């Protein structure tokens, strides 16, 4: 982790690119922020996900194990396949899962299906050959390459460390804010829709049970974070779709 003064990022360094972090990282953020505030009273911590990178372990069906050095954008896309490793996901689904603007989403996907230094790629897609990111559209399908391997001295290798960061650069598009707002609005609607569907069936349920069923229902599209779930539950309460049980703030009832 790198903590730098705002001036160290240089021109354009503080431009905002939205990203829905994988839950494994999202749960870690509050811990870091709490620790930082204790160490530096009065300072504000801004997360620059578009300049961040990390290492994840990628396993294959044939026992391969690779350490992948990836950008946070690449990491978010790969984590979208975490519980759906045998499924194909469309570009539209990955947009909803990551909240990345199209420019960054398409560029990052291309880096995972056509990395120039490798004969075998981490992800595969159904776009025609030779692959061109301009051909990607909402229905383009992507999936994990379970036969991935490295070629070294003409022989396939099932172990290794791979740097996929390369020269990926950030490009802020003028319509990125509008794209993000549209994605957020769609996520909010999907959560509201799912909560109402669950409550119609259950009639009465606890917050813990509602969150569990909500995540299970929505995970083919995206994993809602706690803040999003809370905000949409509050919206549904304000608009008389559901209500809190008398005497128990963590139990909800469906209003028919």
PDB file of C-alpha atoms in Angstrom, residues 59-192:
ATOM      1  CA  UNK A  59      -5.616 -21.504 -10.080  1.00  0.00           C
ATOM      2  CA  UNK A  60      -6.514 -23.742 -13.022  1.00  0.00           C
ATOM      3  CA  UNK A  61      -8.346 -27.063 -13.254  1.00  0.00           C
ATOM      4  CA  UNK A  62      -5.150 -28.917 -14.122  1.00  0.00           C
ATOM      5  CA  UNK A  63      -3.479 -27.843 -10.880  1.00  0.00           C
ATOM      6  CA  UNK A  64      -1.777 -24.728 -12.200  1.00  0.00           C
ATOM      7  CA  UNK A  65      -1.079 -21.916  -9.753  1.00  0.00           C
ATOM      8  CA  UNK A  66      -0.013 -18.467 -10.876  1.00  0.00           C
ATOM      9  CA  UNK A  67       0.654 -15.196  -9.066  1.00  0.00           C
ATOM     10  CA  UNK A  68      -0.919 -12.449 -11.159  1.00  0.00           C
ATOM     11  CA  UNK A  69       0.239  -8.856 -10.727  1.00  0.00           C
ATOM     12  CA  UNK A  70      -2.827  -6.860 -11.773  1.00  0.00           C
ATOM     13  CA  UNK A  71      -4.364  -3.403 -11.662  1.00  0.00           C
ATOM     14  CA  UNK A  72      -7.351  -2.896  -9.374  1.00  0.00           C
ATOM     15  CA  UNK A  73      -9.550  -2.754 -12.489  1.00  0.00           C
ATOM     16  CA  UNK A  74      -8.231  -6.136 -13.670  1.00  0.00           C
ATOM     17  CA  UNK A  75      -8.704  -7.481 -10.161  1.00  0.00           C
ATOM     18  CA  UNK A  76     -12.345  -6.337 -10.045  1.00  0.00           C
ATOM     19  CA  UNK A  77     -13.093  -8.081 -13.348  1.00  0.00           C
ATOM     20  CA  UNK A  78     -11.395 -11.327 -12.294  1.00  0.00           C
ATOM     21  CA  UNK A  79     -13.201 -11.332  -8.933  1.00  0.00           C
ATOM     22  CA  UNK A  80     -16.502 -11.058 -10.825  1.00  0.00           C
ATOM     23  CA  UNK A  81     -15.824 -14.664 -11.915  1.00  0.00           C
ATOM     24  CA  UNK A  82     -14.930 -15.802  -8.382  1.00  0.00           C
ATOM     25  CA  UNK A  83     -18.132 -17.774  -7.739  1.00  0.00           C
ATOM     26  CA  UNK A  84     -18.957 -18.194 -11.434  1.00  0.00           C
ATOM     27  CA  UNK A  85     -15.700 -19.597 -12.754  1.00  0.00           C
ATOM     28  CA  UNK A  86     -17.484 -22.032 -15.086  1.00  0.00           C
ATOM     29  CA  UNK A  87     -19.913 -19.440 -16.461  1.00  0.00           C
ATOM     30  CA  UNK A  88     -19.742 -16.981 -19.327  1.00  0.00           C
ATOM     31  CA  UNK A  89     -20.370 -13.352 -18.395  1.00  0.00           C
ATOM     32  CA  UNK A  90     -21.408 -10.670 -20.858  1.00  0.00           C
ATOM     33  CA  UNK A  91     -19.787  -7.260 -21.065  1.00  0.00           C
ATOM     34  CA  UNK A  92     -23.066  -5.824 -19.800  1.00  0.00           C
ATOM     35  CA  UNK A  93     -22.919  -8.067 -16.709  1.00  0.00           C
ATOM     36  CA  UNK A  94     -19.298  -7.115 -16.042  1.00  0.00           C
ATOM     37  CA  UNK A  95     -20.160  -3.430 -16.354  1.00  0.00           C
ATOM     38  CA  UNK A  96     -22.836  -3.837 -13.698  1.00  0.00           C
ATOM     39  CA  UNK A  97     -20.515  -5.907 -11.488  1.00  0.00           C
ATOM     40  CA  UNK A  98     -17.589  -3.473 -11.587  1.00  0.00           C
ATOM     41  CA  UNK A  99     -19.248  -0.088 -12.264  1.00  0.00           C
ATOM     42  CA  UNK A 100     -16.359   0.731 -14.586  1.00  0.00           C
ATOM     43  CA  UNK A 101     -17.022   3.246 -17.392  1.00  0.00           C
ATOM     44  CA  UNK A 102     -16.985   1.586 -20.811  1.00  0.00           C
ATOM     45  CA  UNK A 103     -13.623   3.022 -21.873  1.00  0.00           C
ATOM     46  CA  UNK A 104     -11.836   1.494 -18.885  1.00  0.00           C
ATOM     47  CA  UNK A 105     -13.912  -1.703 -18.880  1.00  0.00           C
ATOM     48  CA  UNK A 106     -13.230  -2.518 -22.528  1.00  0.00           C
ATOM     49  CA  UNK A 107      -9.541  -1.615 -22.306  1.00  0.00           C
ATOM     50  CA  UNK A 108      -9.112  -3.732 -19.176  1.00  0.00           C
ATOM     51  CA  UNK A 109     -10.982  -6.707 -20.630  1.00  0.00           C
ATOM     52  CA  UNK A 110      -8.814  -6.531 -23.733  1.00  0.00           C
ATOM     53  CA  UNK A 111      -5.700  -6.696 -21.540  1.00  0.00           C
ATOM     54  CA  UNK A 112      -6.997  -9.984 -20.088  1.00  0.00           C
ATOM     55  CA  UNK A 113      -7.980 -11.652 -23.391  1.00  0.00           C
ATOM     56  CA  UNK A 114      -5.151 -10.429 -25.634  1.00  0.00           C
ATOM     57  CA  UNK A 115      -2.076  -9.714 -23.543  1.00  0.00           C
ATOM     58  CA  UNK A 116       0.696  -9.486 -26.160  1.00  0.00           C
ATOM     59  CA  UNK A 117       3.402 -11.245 -24.143  1.00  0.00           C
ATOM     60  CA  UNK A 118       1.434 -14.479 -23.640  1.00  0.00           C
ATOM     61  CA  UNK A 119       0.269 -17.193 -26.012  1.00  0.00           C
ATOM     62  CA  UNK A 120      -2.306 -18.408 -23.468  1.00  0.00           C
ATOM     63  CA  UNK A 121      -4.710 -15.818 -22.001  1.00  0.00           C
ATOM     64  CA  UNK A 122      -6.368 -15.540 -18.563  1.00  0.00           C
ATOM     65  CA  UNK A 123      -9.808 -14.866 -20.068  1.00  0.00           C
ATOM     66  CA  UNK A 124     -11.351 -15.953 -23.361  1.00  0.00           C
ATOM     67  CA  UNK A 125     -14.130 -14.295 -25.352  1.00  0.00           C
ATOM     68  CA  UNK A 126     -16.435 -15.033 -28.273  1.00  0.00           C
ATOM     69  CA  UNK A 127     -15.411 -12.012 -30.341  1.00  0.00           C
ATOM     70  CA  UNK A 128     -14.136 -12.758 -33.829  1.00  0.00           C
ATOM     71  CA  UNK A 129     -10.419 -13.090 -34.546  1.00  0.00           C
ATOM     72  CA  UNK A 130      -8.196 -11.151 -34.672  1.00  0.00           C
ATOM     73  CA  UNK A 131      -9.485  -9.647 -31.440  1.00  0.00           C
ATOM     74  CA  UNK A 132     -10.287  -5.949 -31.600  1.00  0.00           C
ATOM     75  CA  UNK A 133     -11.706  -4.112 -28.568  1.00  0.00           C
ATOM     76  CA  UNK A 134     -13.824  -2.003 -30.938  1.00  0.00           C
ATOM     77  CA  UNK A 135     -15.808  -5.167 -31.711  1.00  0.00           C
ATOM     78  CA  UNK A 136     -16.796  -5.671 -28.052  1.00  0.00           C
ATOM     79  CA  UNK A 137     -20.455  -4.947 -27.295  1.00  0.00           C
ATOM     80  CA  UNK A 138     -22.927  -5.593 -24.473  1.00  0.00           C
ATOM     81  CA  UNK A 139     -23.543  -9.181 -25.605  1.00  0.00           C
ATOM     82  CA  UNK A 140     -19.859 -10.162 -25.982  1.00  0.00           C
ATOM     83  CA  UNK A 141     -19.224 -13.146 -23.696  1.00  0.00           C
ATOM     84  CA  UNK A 142     -16.130 -13.637 -21.534  1.00  0.00           C
ATOM     85  CA  UNK A 143     -15.044 -16.673 -19.509  1.00  0.00           C
ATOM     86  CA  UNK A 144     -12.106 -18.008 -17.508  1.00  0.00           C
ATOM     87  CA  UNK A 145      -9.479 -20.004 -19.380  1.00  0.00           C
ATOM     88  CA  UNK A 146      -9.139 -23.076 -17.158  1.00  0.00           C
ATOM     89  CA  UNK A 147      -6.433 -24.455 -19.458  1.00  0.00           C
ATOM     90  CA  UNK A 148      -4.222 -21.410 -18.984  1.00  0.00           C
ATOM     91  CA  UNK A 149      -0.488 -22.076 -18.860  1.00  0.00           C
ATOM     92  CA  UNK A 150       2.834 -20.354 -19.429  1.00  0.00           C
ATOM     93  CA  UNK A 151       5.212 -21.343 -22.190  1.00  0.00           C
ATOM     94  CA  UNK A 152       8.864 -21.334 -21.142  1.00  0.00           C
ATOM     95  CA  UNK A 153      11.628 -22.749 -23.324  1.00  0.00           C
ATOM     96  CA  UNK A 154       8.925 -24.250 -25.518  1.00  0.00           C
ATOM     97  CA  UNK A 155       7.296 -26.156 -22.647  1.00  0.00           C
ATOM     98  CA  UNK A 156       4.040 -25.446 -20.779  1.00  0.00           C
ATOM     99  CA  UNK A 157       4.529 -24.361 -17.159  1.00  0.00           C
ATOM    100  CA  UNK A 158       1.911 -24.698 -14.392  1.00  0.00           C
ATOM    101  CA  UNK A 159       3.617 -22.289 -12.004  1.00  0.00           C
ATOM    102  CA  UNK A 160       4.845 -18.750 -12.342  1.00  0.00           C
ATOM    103  CA  UNK A 161       4.493 -15.046 -11.645  1.00  0.00           C
ATOM    104  CA  UNK A 162       2.947 -12.859 -14.343  1.00  0.00           C
ATOM    105  CA  UNK A 163       2.813  -9.080 -14.594  1.00  0.00           C
ATOM    106  CA  UNK A 164      -0.405  -8.120 -16.419  1.00  0.00           C
ATOM    107  CA  UNK A 165      -0.201  -4.424 -15.573  1.00  0.00           C
ATOM    108  CA  UNK A 166       1.948  -3.575 -18.563  1.00  0.00           C
ATOM    109  CA  UNK A 167       1.344  -0.054 -19.805  1.00  0.00           C
ATOM    110  CA  UNK A 168      -2.332   0.257 -19.010  1.00  0.00           C
ATOM    111  CA  UNK A 169      -3.027   3.960 -18.679  1.00  0.00           C
ATOM    112  CA  UNK A 170      -5.980   5.850 -17.265  1.00  0.00           C
ATOM    113  CA  UNK A 171      -8.130   7.772 -19.756  1.00  0.00           C
ATOM    114  CA  UNK A 172     -10.886   9.959 -18.356  1.00  0.00           C
ATOM    115  CA  UNK A 173     -13.805  10.305 -20.763  1.00  0.00           C
ATOM    116  CA  UNK A 174     -16.167  13.315 -20.581  1.00  0.00           C
ATOM    117  CA  UNK A 175     -19.214  11.046 -20.285  1.00  0.00           C
ATOM    118  CA  UNK A 176     -17.730   8.818 -17.560  1.00  0.00           C
ATOM    119  CA  UNK A 177     -19.781  10.529 -14.837  1.00  0.00           C
ATOM    120  CA  UNK A 178     -23.025  10.006 -16.772  1.00  0.00           C
ATOM    121  CA  UNK A 179     -22.152   6.340 -17.380  1.00  0.00           C
ATOM    122  CA  UNK A 180     -21.494   5.830 -13.684  1.00  0.00           C
ATOM    123  CA  UNK A 181     -24.771   7.495 -12.690  1.00  0.00           C
ATOM    124  CA  UNK A 182     -26.681   5.192 -15.051  1.00  0.00           C
ATOM    125  CA  UNK A 183     -24.976   2.099 -13.615  1.00  0.00           C
ATOM    126  CA  UNK A 184     -25.659   3.200 -10.019  1.00  0.00           C
ATOM    127  CA  UNK A 185     -29.327   3.865 -10.844  1.00  0.00           C
ATOM    128  CA  UNK A 186     -29.661   0.404 -12.387  1.00  0.00           C
ATOM    129  CA  UNK A 187     -28.025  -1.220  -9.344  1.00  0.00           C
ATOM    130  CA  UNK A 188     -30.381   0.625  -7.005  1.00  0.00           C
ATOM    131  CA  UNK A 189     -33.394  -0.535  -9.002  1.00  0.00           C
ATOM    132  CA  UNK A 190     -32.189  -4.165  -9.030  1.00  0.00           C
ATOM    133  CA  UNK A 191     -31.734  -4.127  -5.233  1.00  0.00           C
ATOM    134  CA  UNK A 192     -35.182  -2.577  -4.683  1.00  0.00           C
TER     135      UNK A 192
END
